[in-house]
Amino acid sequence: MNIILDVDTGVDDAFALLFAARSPLVNLIGITCVDGNTNLDNVVANTLTVLDAAGAGDIPVARGAARPLLELPSYAEFVHGSDGMVEMQSKDSKRVLDPRTAIELMRDLINASPEPVTLVPIGPLTNIALFLRAFPDAASKLERIVLMGGSASVGNATATAEFNIWHDPEAAAIVFTSGVPITMYGLDVFTDLQMTQDDAKSLIAKGDKTSLFAGTLVDRFIKQMGHDVTLGDYGAVATAIAPQLARTQSLRVVVDTTHGPNRGQTVCDHRSYADIAPESAHTHAPQVDVVLEIDIKAMKDMWIKTITGN
Ligand code: BDR
Ligand code: CA
């Protein structure tokens, strides 16, 4: 499957990138960077560090938005560490950034691809919104957007809003109303893929470069958080390539862009339309495939097998 990953690397973005760069089921044709977990310079450096650790080939990587459309940036370094990747960022990568902007790279890759491309954004949706508005012809060729973001239940950045949506709600609203088919891998499943200290130890014991890097990342993240940690964003990539491992429900979803306590919430309509007044049905709201359950064991096994190569 031809995939473009849009990342704000980030520890769990790193888990997703390691997998996507190594999986035979993924043809990772490009990576675009956006600010989110940390500033854009860190995101880019972390992304290149992870690609080196994965032994990835020459995949184009482009810089994207350094801030949300309207908001000032607000990072999550208290979760991901001061460099955004629990101090595992290297400045030594020999990889050269693609000279195009993120949205130009998306446009060119989509136009050049003989088969439809799936876009997998696992950070705030700023780049995706800019791309949809700037290049609608290329956007109309997309197969689907499978994004990590949102929630049909509780939030994490606030009581009701998930971080990626909350970071740039206007961008999210543009994406959700774009008409491109969307799968939303949100907080309802985000923490299901838990990694333990034993998982970290057995990865490190494998000894090869990628397993060692992945195991050290898990180990440091557990120490930073003080508890087991989730593979997080990786689940969106897994859902894109193995949708049979995710149970979805088609729900109407509205992104709250108001400035009240629910700013950034993805309001998911679970009501039965047989029982409600037509005027309250919000039939204008886009229908989104919301992931409500995943096959935890199969997804976790798939990640470990892909990282370790056996
Ligand atoms: C999302 O926010 C970031 O911290 C993670 O990388 C993930 O994409 C979870 O809310
Ligand atoms: Ca992320």
PDB file of C-alpha atoms and ligand atoms in Angstrom:
ATOM      1  CA  MET A   1       0.000   0.000   0.000  1.00  0.00           C
ATOM      2  CA  ASN A   2       1.358   3.440  -0.954  1.00  0.00           C
ATOM      3  CA  ILE A   3       1.484   5.576   2.168  1.00  0.00           C
ATOM      4  CA  ILE A   4       2.590   9.110   3.024  1.00  0.00           C
ATOM      5  CA  LEU A   5       3.178   9.594   6.752  1.00  0.00           C
ATOM      6  CA  ASP A   6       2.736  13.059   8.235  1.00  0.00           C
ATOM      7  CA  VAL A   7       4.549  13.122  11.586  1.00  0.00           C
ATOM      8  CA  ASP A   8       5.370  15.248  14.639  1.00  0.00           C
ATOM      9  CA  THR A   9       8.028  12.810  15.889  1.00  0.00           C
ATOM     10  CA  GLY A  10       7.450  12.193  19.065  1.00  0.00           C
ATOM     11  CA  VAL A  11       8.159   8.830  20.740  1.00  0.00           C
ATOM     12  CA  ASP A  12       5.040   7.066  19.466  1.00  0.00           C
ATOM     13  CA  ASP A  13       5.497   8.634  16.016  1.00  0.00           C
ATOM     14  CA  ALA A  14       8.928   6.979  16.148  1.00  0.00           C
ATOM     15  CA  PHE A  15       7.229   3.624  16.852  1.00  0.00           C
ATOM     16  CA  ALA A  16       5.024   4.227  13.795  1.00  0.00           C
ATOM     17  CA  LEU A  17       7.950   5.291  11.600  1.00  0.00           C
ATOM     18  CA  LEU A  18      10.124   2.317  12.555  1.00  0.00           C
ATOM     19  CA  PHE A  19       7.284   0.013  11.561  1.00  0.00           C
ATOM     20  CA  ALA A  20       6.344   1.809   8.355  1.00  0.00           C
ATOM     21  CA  ALA A  21       9.959   1.948   7.181  1.00  0.00           C
ATOM     22  CA  ARG A  22      10.412  -1.808   7.698  1.00  0.00           C
ATOM     23  CA  SER A  23       7.070  -3.408   6.929  1.00  0.00           C
ATOM     24  CA  PRO A  24       6.799  -5.248   3.605  1.00  0.00           C
ATOM     25  CA  LEU A  25       3.096  -4.313   3.643  1.00  0.00           C
ATOM     26  CA  VAL A  26       3.898  -0.595   3.529  1.00  0.00           C
ATOM     27  CA  ASN A  27       5.337   1.261   0.584  1.00  0.00           C
ATOM     28  CA  LEU A  28       6.381   4.412   2.418  1.00  0.00           C
ATOM     29  CA  ILE A  29       6.684   6.857  -0.472  1.00  0.00           C
ATOM     30  CA  GLY A  30       7.243  10.012   1.592  1.00  0.00           C
ATOM     31  CA  ILE A  31       7.282  11.614   5.024  1.00  0.00           C
ATOM     32  CA  THR A  32       6.189  15.127   5.879  1.00  0.00           C
ATOM     33  CA  CYS A  33       6.909  16.902   9.164  1.00  0.00           C
ATOM     34  CA  VAL A  34       4.734  19.191  11.248  1.00  0.00           C
ATOM     35  CA  ASP A  35       5.198  20.811  14.638  1.00  0.00           C
ATOM     36  CA  GLY A  36       3.237  19.261  17.503  1.00  0.00           C
ATOM     37  CA  ASN A  37       4.918  17.162  20.147  1.00  0.00           C
ATOM     38  CA  THR A  38       7.910  19.481  19.811  1.00  0.00           C
ATOM     39  CA  ASN A  39       9.149  22.230  17.496  1.00  0.00           C
ATOM     40  CA  LEU A  40       9.655  21.556  13.791  1.00  0.00           C
ATOM     41  CA  ASP A  41      13.471  21.429  13.941  1.00  0.00           C
ATOM     42  CA  ASN A  42      13.306  18.697  16.579  1.00  0.00           C
ATOM     43  CA  VAL A  43      10.592  16.863  14.639  1.00  0.00           C
ATOM     44  CA  VAL A  44      12.777  16.802  11.517  1.00  0.00           C
ATOM     45  CA  ALA A  45      15.928  15.728  13.398  1.00  0.00           C
ATOM     46  CA  ASN A  46      13.990  13.010  15.248  1.00  0.00           C
ATOM     47  CA  THR A  47      12.479  11.729  12.010  1.00  0.00           C
ATOM     48  CA  LEU A  48      15.882  11.404  10.341  1.00  0.00           C
ATOM     49  CA  THR A  49      17.277   9.723  13.468  1.00  0.00           C
ATOM     50  CA  VAL A  50      14.505   7.121  13.360  1.00  0.00           C
ATOM     51  CA  LEU A  51      14.934   6.452   9.642  1.00  0.00           C
ATOM     52  CA  ASP A  52      18.641   5.787  10.248  1.00  0.00           C
ATOM     53  CA  ALA A  53      17.786   3.423  13.105  1.00  0.00           C
ATOM     54  CA  ALA A  54      15.318   1.604  10.855  1.00  0.00           C
ATOM     55  CA  GLY A  55      17.940   1.236   8.125  1.00  0.00           C
ATOM     56  CA  ALA A  56      15.443   2.876   5.785  1.00  0.00           C
ATOM     57  CA  GLY A  57      16.195   3.529   2.131  1.00  0.00           C
ATOM     58  CA  ASP A  58      16.098   6.909   0.486  1.00  0.00           C
ATOM     59  CA  ILE A  59      12.590   8.045   1.449  1.00  0.00           C
ATOM     60  CA  PRO A  60      11.909  11.756   0.771  1.00  0.00           C
ATOM     61  CA  VAL A  61      11.362  13.791   3.947  1.00  0.00           C
ATOM     62  CA  ALA A  62      10.028  17.358   3.776  1.00  0.00           C
ATOM     63  CA  ARG A  63       9.558  20.174   6.278  1.00  0.00           C
ATOM     64  CA  GLY A  64       6.024  21.411   6.781  1.00  0.00           C
ATOM     65  CA  ALA A  65       4.201  23.842   9.040  1.00  0.00           C
ATOM     66  CA  ALA A  66       6.116  25.200  12.031  1.00  0.00           C
ATOM     67  CA  ARG A  67       2.949  26.322  13.808  1.00  0.00           C
ATOM     68  CA  PRO A  68      -0.825  25.822  13.744  1.00  0.00           C
ATOM     69  CA  LEU A  69      -3.048  27.902  11.435  1.00  0.00           C
ATOM     70  CA  LEU A  70      -4.341  30.238  14.153  1.00  0.00           C
ATOM     71  CA  GLU A  71      -3.054  29.087  17.513  1.00  0.00           C
ATOM     72  CA  LEU A  72       0.399  29.621  18.913  1.00  0.00           C
ATOM     73  CA  PRO A  73       2.191  26.280  19.224  1.00  0.00           C
ATOM     74  CA  SER A  74       1.919  24.367  22.457  1.00  0.00           C
ATOM     75  CA  TYR A  75       4.206  21.346  22.711  1.00  0.00           C
ATOM     76  CA  ALA A  76       4.037  18.060  24.622  1.00  0.00           C
ATOM     77  CA  GLU A  77       7.665  17.883  25.728  1.00  0.00           C
ATOM     78  CA  PHE A  78       6.598  16.991  29.264  1.00  0.00           C
ATOM     79  CA  VAL A  79       5.559  13.645  27.728  1.00  0.00           C
ATOM     80  CA  HIS A  80       8.166  13.169  24.994  1.00  0.00           C
ATOM     81  CA  GLY A  81      11.238  14.813  26.576  1.00  0.00           C
ATOM     82  CA  SER A  82      13.033  18.087  25.799  1.00  0.00           C
ATOM     83  CA  ASP A  83      14.072  16.920  22.286  1.00  0.00           C
ATOM     84  CA  GLY A  84      10.665  15.319  21.719  1.00  0.00           C
ATOM     85  CA  MET A  85      12.144  11.811  21.720  1.00  0.00           C
ATOM     86  CA  VAL A  86      13.335  11.043  25.256  1.00  0.00           C
ATOM     87  CA  GLU A  87      16.808  12.462  24.450  1.00  0.00           C
ATOM     88  CA  MET A  88      17.471   9.964  21.642  1.00  0.00           C
ATOM     89  CA  GLN A  89      17.771  12.563  18.905  1.00  0.00           C
ATOM     90  CA  SER A  90      20.980  12.374  16.874  1.00  0.00           C
ATOM     91  CA  LYS A  91      22.362  15.287  14.887  1.00  0.00           C
ATOM     92  CA  ASP A  92      24.595  12.972  12.843  1.00  0.00           C
ATOM     93  CA  SER A  93      22.212  11.841  10.121  1.00  0.00           C
ATOM     94  CA  LYS A  94      23.629  12.120   6.604  1.00  0.00           C
ATOM     95  CA  ARG A  95      20.140  12.214   5.118  1.00  0.00           C
ATOM     96  CA  VAL A  96      19.327  15.320   3.106  1.00  0.00           C
ATOM     97  CA  LEU A  97      15.890  16.897   3.385  1.00  0.00           C
ATOM     98  CA  ASP A  98      13.775  17.112   0.261  1.00  0.00           C
ATOM     99  CA  PRO A  99      13.902  20.743  -0.964  1.00  0.00           C
ATOM    100  CA  ARG A 100      10.122  20.859  -1.454  1.00  0.00           C
ATOM    101  CA  THR A 101       7.667  21.922   1.218  1.00  0.00           C
ATOM    102  CA  ALA A 102       5.517  19.217   2.797  1.00  0.00           C
ATOM    103  CA  ILE A 103       2.478  20.082   0.714  1.00  0.00           C
ATOM    104  CA  GLU A 104       4.468  20.215  -2.529  1.00  0.00           C
ATOM    105  CA  LEU A 105       5.937  16.810  -1.767  1.00  0.00           C
ATOM    106  CA  MET A 106       2.457  15.407  -1.057  1.00  0.00           C
ATOM    107  CA  ARG A 107       1.168  16.845  -4.343  1.00  0.00           C
ATOM    108  CA  ASP A 108       4.025  15.450  -6.431  1.00  0.00           C
ATOM    109  CA  LEU A 109       3.979  11.993  -4.835  1.00  0.00           C
ATOM    110  CA  ILE A 110       0.206  11.660  -5.219  1.00  0.00           C
ATOM    111  CA  ASN A 111       0.258  12.837  -8.826  1.00  0.00           C
ATOM    112  CA  ALA A 112       3.139  10.489  -9.682  1.00  0.00           C
ATOM    113  CA  SER A 113       1.703   7.415  -7.963  1.00  0.00           C
ATOM    114  CA  PRO A 114       0.214   4.823 -10.317  1.00  0.00           C
ATOM    115  CA  GLU A 115      -2.174   3.741  -7.544  1.00  0.00           C
ATOM    116  CA  PRO A 116      -4.164   5.818  -5.045  1.00  0.00           C
ATOM    117  CA  VAL A 117      -2.243   6.952  -1.977  1.00  0.00           C
ATOM    118  CA  THR A 118      -3.334   6.661   1.660  1.00  0.00           C
ATOM    119  CA  LEU A 119      -2.360   9.617   3.821  1.00  0.00           C
ATOM    120  CA  VAL A 120      -1.585   8.746   7.443  1.00  0.00           C
ATOM    121  CA  PRO A 121      -1.288  11.895   9.598  1.00  0.00           C
ATOM    122  CA  ILE A 122      -0.164  11.152  13.150  1.00  0.00           C
ATOM    123  CA  GLY A 123       0.346  14.725  14.337  1.00  0.00           C
ATOM    124  CA  PRO A 124      -1.685  17.937  14.223  1.00  0.00           C
ATOM    125  CA  LEU A 125      -3.469  18.345  10.886  1.00  0.00           C
ATOM    126  CA  THR A 126      -1.922  21.659   9.766  1.00  0.00           C
ATOM    127  CA  ASN A 127      -0.013  20.239   6.763  1.00  0.00           C
ATOM    128  CA  ILE A 128      -3.009  18.222   5.640  1.00  0.00           C
ATOM    129  CA  ALA A 129      -5.379  21.199   5.774  1.00  0.00           C
ATOM    130  CA  LEU A 130      -2.922  23.356   3.808  1.00  0.00           C
ATOM    131  CA  PHE A 131      -2.491  20.589   1.240  1.00  0.00           C
ATOM    132  CA  LEU A 132      -6.246  20.066   0.787  1.00  0.00           C
ATOM    133  CA  ARG A 133      -6.794  23.779   0.235  1.00  0.00           C
ATOM    134  CA  ALA A 134      -3.734  24.380  -1.974  1.00  0.00           C
ATOM    135  CA  PHE A 135      -3.965  21.321  -4.226  1.00  0.00           C
ATOM    136  CA  PRO A 136      -7.560  20.075  -4.445  1.00  0.00           C
ATOM    137  CA  ASP A 137      -6.926  18.159  -7.684  1.00  0.00           C
ATOM    138  CA  ALA A 138      -4.193  16.075  -6.112  1.00  0.00           C
ATOM    139  CA  ALA A 139      -6.290  15.704  -2.951  1.00  0.00           C
ATOM    140  CA  SER A 140      -9.187  14.283  -4.950  1.00  0.00           C
ATOM    141  CA  LYS A 141      -6.944  11.361  -5.976  1.00  0.00           C
ATOM    142  CA  LEU A 142      -6.390  10.236  -2.365  1.00  0.00           C
ATOM    143  CA  GLU A 143      -7.671   6.803  -1.413  1.00  0.00           C
ATOM    144  CA  ARG A 144      -8.300   7.727   2.219  1.00  0.00           C
ATOM    145  CA  ILE A 145      -6.939   9.575   5.242  1.00  0.00           C
ATOM    146  CA  VAL A 146      -6.288   7.329   8.254  1.00  0.00           C
ATOM    147  CA  LEU A 147      -5.423   9.717  11.060  1.00  0.00           C
ATOM    148  CA  MET A 148      -4.415   9.506  14.684  1.00  0.00           C
ATOM    149  CA  GLY A 149      -6.477  12.094  16.456  1.00  0.00           C
ATOM    150  CA  GLY A 150      -9.720  12.831  18.178  1.00  0.00           C
ATOM    151  CA  SER A 151     -11.850  10.810  20.508  1.00  0.00           C
ATOM    152  CA  ALA A 152     -15.399   9.548  20.743  1.00  0.00           C
ATOM    153  CA  SER A 153     -15.029   9.567  24.535  1.00  0.00           C
ATOM    154  CA  VAL A 154     -12.611  11.519  26.732  1.00  0.00           C
ATOM    155  CA  GLY A 155      -9.748  13.875  25.858  1.00  0.00           C
ATOM    156  CA  ASN A 156      -6.113  14.104  26.916  1.00  0.00           C
ATOM    157  CA  ALA A 157      -5.010  17.693  26.144  1.00  0.00           C
ATOM    158  CA  THR A 158      -8.206  18.834  27.842  1.00  0.00           C
ATOM    159  CA  ALA A 159     -11.103  16.958  29.413  1.00  0.00           C
ATOM    160  CA  THR A 160     -12.718  16.603  25.997  1.00  0.00           C
ATOM    161  CA  ALA A 161     -10.051  17.294  23.343  1.00  0.00           C
ATOM    162  CA  GLU A 162      -7.310  15.032  22.032  1.00  0.00           C
ATOM    163  CA  PHE A 163      -3.866  16.656  21.549  1.00  0.00           C
ATOM    164  CA  ASN A 164      -3.494  16.504  17.732  1.00  0.00           C
ATOM    165  CA  ILE A 165      -6.914  18.054  17.153  1.00  0.00           C
ATOM    166  CA  TRP A 166      -6.620  20.513  20.040  1.00  0.00           C
ATOM    167  CA  HIS A 167      -3.223  21.754  18.745  1.00  0.00           C
ATOM    168  CA  ASP A 168      -4.870  22.988  15.524  1.00  0.00           C
ATOM    169  CA  PRO A 169      -8.683  22.710  15.582  1.00  0.00           C
ATOM    170  CA  GLU A 170      -9.194  24.872  12.466  1.00  0.00           C
ATOM    171  CA  ALA A 171      -6.933  22.567  10.446  1.00  0.00           C
ATOM    172  CA  ALA A 172      -8.799  19.540  11.781  1.00  0.00           C
ATOM    173  CA  ALA A 173     -12.139  21.066  10.800  1.00  0.00           C
ATOM    174  CA  ILE A 174     -10.867  21.596   7.245  1.00  0.00           C
ATOM    175  CA  VAL A 175      -9.713  17.982   7.039  1.00  0.00           C
ATOM    176  CA  PHE A 176     -12.877  16.456   8.511  1.00  0.00           C
ATOM    177  CA  THR A 177     -15.124  18.421   6.127  1.00  0.00           C
ATOM    178  CA  SER A 178     -12.955  17.796   3.047  1.00  0.00           C
ATOM    179  CA  GLY A 179     -14.985  14.935   1.609  1.00  0.00           C
ATOM    180  CA  VAL A 180     -11.947  12.605   1.571  1.00  0.00           C
ATOM    181  CA  PRO A 181     -12.886   9.291   3.269  1.00  0.00           C
ATOM    182  CA  ILE A 182     -11.530   9.382   6.826  1.00  0.00           C
ATOM    183  CA  THR A 183     -10.720   6.736   9.404  1.00  0.00           C
ATOM    184  CA  MET A 184     -10.236   8.230  12.868  1.00  0.00           C
ATOM    185  CA  TYR A 185      -7.896   6.252  15.144  1.00  0.00           C
ATOM    186  CA  GLY A 186      -8.390   8.205  18.344  1.00  0.00           C
ATOM    187  CA  LEU A 187      -8.128   7.971  22.114  1.00  0.00           C
ATOM    188  CA  ASP A 188     -10.796   5.253  22.245  1.00  0.00           C
ATOM    189  CA  VAL A 189      -8.035   2.785  21.267  1.00  0.00           C
ATOM    190  CA  PHE A 190      -4.837   4.848  21.476  1.00  0.00           C
ATOM    191  CA  THR A 191      -3.566   3.408  24.761  1.00  0.00           C
ATOM    192  CA  ASP A 192      -4.503  -0.218  24.028  1.00  0.00           C
ATOM    193  CA  LEU A 193      -1.120  -1.277  22.610  1.00  0.00           C
ATOM    194  CA  GLN A 194       0.883  -1.332  25.834  1.00  0.00           C
ATOM    195  CA  MET A 195       4.619  -2.035  25.976  1.00  0.00           C
ATOM    196  CA  THR A 196       6.225  -3.253  29.197  1.00  0.00           C
ATOM    197  CA  GLN A 197       9.720  -3.292  30.647  1.00  0.00           C
ATOM    198  CA  ASP A 198       9.932  -6.979  29.633  1.00  0.00           C
ATOM    199  CA  ASP A 199       9.121  -6.028  26.039  1.00  0.00           C
ATOM    200  CA  ALA A 200      11.905  -3.427  26.174  1.00  0.00           C
ATOM    201  CA  LYS A 201      14.379  -5.987  27.549  1.00  0.00           C
ATOM    202  CA  SER A 202      13.645  -8.575  24.903  1.00  0.00           C
ATOM    203  CA  LEU A 203      13.978  -6.002  22.113  1.00  0.00           C
ATOM    204  CA  ILE A 204      17.312  -4.810  23.502  1.00  0.00           C
ATOM    205  CA  ALA A 205      18.503  -8.426  23.851  1.00  0.00           C
ATOM    206  CA  LYS A 206      18.017  -8.960  20.094  1.00  0.00           C
ATOM    207  CA  GLY A 207      21.068  -6.738  19.631  1.00  0.00           C
ATOM    208  CA  ASP A 208      20.511  -5.562  16.052  1.00  0.00           C
ATOM    209  CA  LYS A 209      20.455  -1.804  15.426  1.00  0.00           C
ATOM    210  CA  THR A 210      16.710  -1.387  14.948  1.00  0.00           C
ATOM    211  CA  SER A 211      15.620  -3.611  17.859  1.00  0.00           C
ATOM    212  CA  LEU A 212      18.176  -1.969  20.142  1.00  0.00           C
ATOM    213  CA  PHE A 213      16.913   1.495  19.224  1.00  0.00           C
ATOM    214  CA  ALA A 214      13.250   0.462  19.607  1.00  0.00           C
ATOM    215  CA  GLY A 215      13.898  -1.271  22.939  1.00  0.00           C
ATOM    216  CA  THR A 216      15.842   1.693  24.306  1.00  0.00           C
ATOM    217  CA  LEU A 217      13.047   4.022  23.228  1.00  0.00           C
ATOM    218  CA  VAL A 218      10.476   1.883  25.063  1.00  0.00           C
ATOM    219  CA  ASP A 219      12.724   1.618  28.138  1.00  0.00           C
ATOM    220  CA  ARG A 220      13.357   5.382  28.347  1.00  0.00           C
ATOM    221  CA  PHE A 221       9.732   6.220  27.684  1.00  0.00           C
ATOM    222  CA  ILE A 222       8.609   3.908  30.501  1.00  0.00           C
ATOM    223  CA  LYS A 223      11.119   5.567  32.836  1.00  0.00           C
ATOM    224  CA  GLN A 224       9.976   9.044  31.756  1.00  0.00           C
ATOM    225  CA  MET A 225       6.277   8.226  32.239  1.00  0.00           C
ATOM    226  CA  GLY A 226       6.619   5.989  35.297  1.00  0.00           C
ATOM    227  CA  HIS A 227       4.375   3.286  33.793  1.00  0.00           C
ATOM    228  CA  ASP A 228       3.941   1.020  30.749  1.00  0.00           C
ATOM    229  CA  VAL A 229       3.629   2.967  27.500  1.00  0.00           C
ATOM    230  CA  THR A 230       1.562   2.753  24.355  1.00  0.00           C
ATOM    231  CA  LEU A 231       2.715   2.187  20.772  1.00  0.00           C
ATOM    232  CA  GLY A 232       0.177   4.955  20.148  1.00  0.00           C
ATOM    233  CA  ASP A 233       0.464   6.413  16.645  1.00  0.00           C
ATOM    234  CA  TYR A 234       1.637   3.063  15.265  1.00  0.00           C
ATOM    235  CA  GLY A 235      -1.962   1.850  15.592  1.00  0.00           C
ATOM    236  CA  ALA A 236      -3.066   4.252  12.846  1.00  0.00           C
ATOM    237  CA  VAL A 237      -0.506   2.789  10.431  1.00  0.00           C
ATOM    238  CA  ALA A 238      -1.579  -0.735  11.418  1.00  0.00           C
ATOM    239  CA  THR A 239      -5.222   0.201  10.822  1.00  0.00           C
ATOM    240  CA  ALA A 240      -4.386   1.609   7.378  1.00  0.00           C
ATOM    241  CA  ILE A 241      -2.684  -1.583   6.187  1.00  0.00           C
ATOM    242  CA  ALA A 242      -4.721  -4.146   8.156  1.00  0.00           C
ATOM    243  CA  PRO A 243      -8.217  -2.681   8.569  1.00  0.00           C
ATOM    244  CA  GLN A 244      -9.518  -6.125   9.525  1.00  0.00           C
ATOM    245  CA  LEU A 245      -7.747  -5.623  12.899  1.00  0.00           C
ATOM    246  CA  ALA A 246      -9.914  -2.587  13.723  1.00  0.00           C
ATOM    247  CA  ARG A 247     -13.649  -2.374  14.379  1.00  0.00           C
ATOM    248  CA  THR A 248     -15.035   0.916  13.171  1.00  0.00           C
ATOM    249  CA  GLN A 249     -18.382   2.616  13.367  1.00  0.00           C
ATOM    250  CA  SER A 250     -19.509   5.246  10.900  1.00  0.00           C
ATOM    251  CA  LEU A 251     -20.387   8.304  12.988  1.00  0.00           C
ATOM    252  CA  ARG A 252     -21.068  11.937  12.213  1.00  0.00           C
ATOM    253  CA  VAL A 253     -18.189  13.976  13.622  1.00  0.00           C
ATOM    254  CA  VAL A 254     -17.924  17.733  14.172  1.00  0.00           C
ATOM    255  CA  VAL A 255     -14.693  19.408  15.298  1.00  0.00           C
ATOM    256  CA  ASP A 256     -15.372  22.072  17.925  1.00  0.00           C
ATOM    257  CA  THR A 257     -13.567  25.256  16.810  1.00  0.00           C
ATOM    258  CA  THR A 258     -15.234  27.507  19.348  1.00  0.00           C
ATOM    259  CA  HIS A 259     -13.198  29.027  22.170  1.00  0.00           C
ATOM    260  CA  GLY A 260     -15.097  27.411  25.009  1.00  0.00           C
ATOM    261  CA  PRO A 261     -14.083  24.511  27.239  1.00  0.00           C
ATOM    262  CA  ASN A 262     -14.584  21.953  24.451  1.00  0.00           C
ATOM    263  CA  ARG A 263     -12.317  23.577  21.841  1.00  0.00           C
ATOM    264  CA  GLY A 264     -10.683  20.812  19.800  1.00  0.00           C
ATOM    265  CA  GLN A 265     -13.189  18.128  20.745  1.00  0.00           C
ATOM    266  CA  THR A 266     -14.315  15.735  18.005  1.00  0.00           C
ATOM    267  CA  VAL A 267     -18.015  15.586  18.817  1.00  0.00           C
ATOM    268  CA  CYS A 268     -19.131  12.098  17.711  1.00  0.00           C
ATOM    269  CA  ASP A 269     -22.847  11.540  17.231  1.00  0.00           C
ATOM    270  CA  HIS A 270     -23.824   8.119  18.597  1.00  0.00           C
ATOM    271  CA  ARG A 271     -27.560   8.783  18.446  1.00  0.00           C
ATOM    272  CA  SER A 272     -29.976   6.562  16.622  1.00  0.00           C
ATOM    273  CA  TYR A 273     -31.450   8.685  13.866  1.00  0.00           C
ATOM    274  CA  ALA A 274     -34.759   6.849  14.058  1.00  0.00           C
ATOM    275  CA  ASP A 275     -35.443   8.462  17.439  1.00  0.00           C
ATOM    276  CA  ILE A 276     -34.456  12.107  17.035  1.00  0.00           C
ATOM    277  CA  ALA A 277     -35.985  15.216  15.599  1.00  0.00           C
ATOM    278  CA  PRO A 278     -34.727  15.839  12.040  1.00  0.00           C
ATOM    279  CA  GLU A 279     -33.664  19.408  12.890  1.00  0.00           C
ATOM    280  CA  SER A 280     -31.224  18.129  15.519  1.00  0.00           C
ATOM    281  CA  ALA A 281     -29.683  15.457  13.308  1.00  0.00           C
ATOM    282  CA  HIS A 282     -26.712  17.581  12.065  1.00  0.00           C
ATOM    283  CA  THR A 283     -26.990  15.839   8.722  1.00  0.00           C
ATOM    284  CA  HIS A 284     -24.428  18.276   7.326  1.00  0.00           C
ATOM    285  CA  ALA A 285     -21.754  16.759   9.527  1.00  0.00           C
ATOM    286  CA  PRO A 286     -19.332  14.437   7.740  1.00  0.00           C
ATOM    287  CA  GLN A 287     -19.529  10.720   8.347  1.00  0.00           C
ATOM    288  CA  VAL A 288     -16.250   9.293   9.662  1.00  0.00           C
ATOM    289  CA  ASP A 289     -15.143   5.684  10.287  1.00  0.00           C
ATOM    290  CA  VAL A 290     -14.279   5.877  13.980  1.00  0.00           C
ATOM    291  CA  VAL A 291     -12.129   3.056  15.377  1.00  0.00           C
ATOM    292  CA  LEU A 292     -13.768   1.796  18.562  1.00  0.00           C
ATOM    293  CA  GLU A 293     -11.918  -1.463  19.108  1.00  0.00           C
ATOM    294  CA  ILE A 294      -8.729  -3.151  17.874  1.00  0.00           C
ATOM    295  CA  ASP A 295      -7.226  -6.644  17.932  1.00  0.00           C
ATOM    296  CA  ILE A 296      -4.591  -5.753  20.510  1.00  0.00           C
ATOM    297  CA  LYS A 297      -2.564  -8.957  20.366  1.00  0.00           C
ATOM    298  CA  ALA A 298      -2.397  -9.096  16.568  1.00  0.00           C
ATOM    299  CA  MET A 299      -1.399  -5.438  16.262  1.00  0.00           C
ATOM    300  CA  LYS A 300       1.260  -5.619  18.956  1.00  0.00           C
ATOM    301  CA  ASP A 301       2.689  -8.881  17.554  1.00  0.00           C
ATOM    302  CA  MET A 302       2.798  -7.365  14.076  1.00  0.00           C
ATOM    303  CA  TRP A 303       4.867  -4.445  15.392  1.00  0.00           C
ATOM    304  CA  ILE A 304       7.369  -6.600  17.301  1.00  0.00           C
ATOM    305  CA  LYS A 305       7.759  -9.050  14.405  1.00  0.00           C
ATOM    306  CA  THR A 306       8.373  -6.226  11.947  1.00  0.00           C
ATOM    307  CA  ILE A 307      10.883  -4.436  14.161  1.00  0.00           C
ATOM    308  CA  THR A 308      12.878  -7.555  15.031  1.00  0.00           C
ATOM    309  CA  GLY A 309      12.557  -9.149  11.611  1.00  0.00           C
ATOM    310  CA  ASN A 310      11.262 -12.483  12.972  1.00  0.00           C
TER     311      ASN A 310
HETATM  312  C1  BDR B   1      -1.152  12.193  20.067  1.00  0.00           C
HETATM  313  O1  BDR B   1      -0.444  13.306  20.614  1.00  0.00           O
HETATM  314  C2  BDR B   1       0.942  13.068  20.598  1.00  0.00           C
HETATM  315  O2  BDR B   1       1.496  13.300  21.849  1.00  0.00           O
HETATM  316  C3  BDR B   1       1.144  11.644  20.154  1.00  0.00           C
HETATM  317  O3  BDR B   1       2.280  11.550  19.317  1.00  0.00           O
HETATM  318  C4  BDR B   1      -0.124  11.295  19.430  1.00  0.00           C
HETATM  319  O4  BDR B   1      -0.032  11.568  18.045  1.00  0.00           O
HETATM  320  C5  BDR B   1      -1.982  11.542  21.163  1.00  0.00           C
HETATM  321  O5  BDR B   1      -2.919  12.439  21.665  1.00  0.00           O
HETATM  322 CA    CA B   2       2.087  12.085  16.962  1.00  0.00          CA
END
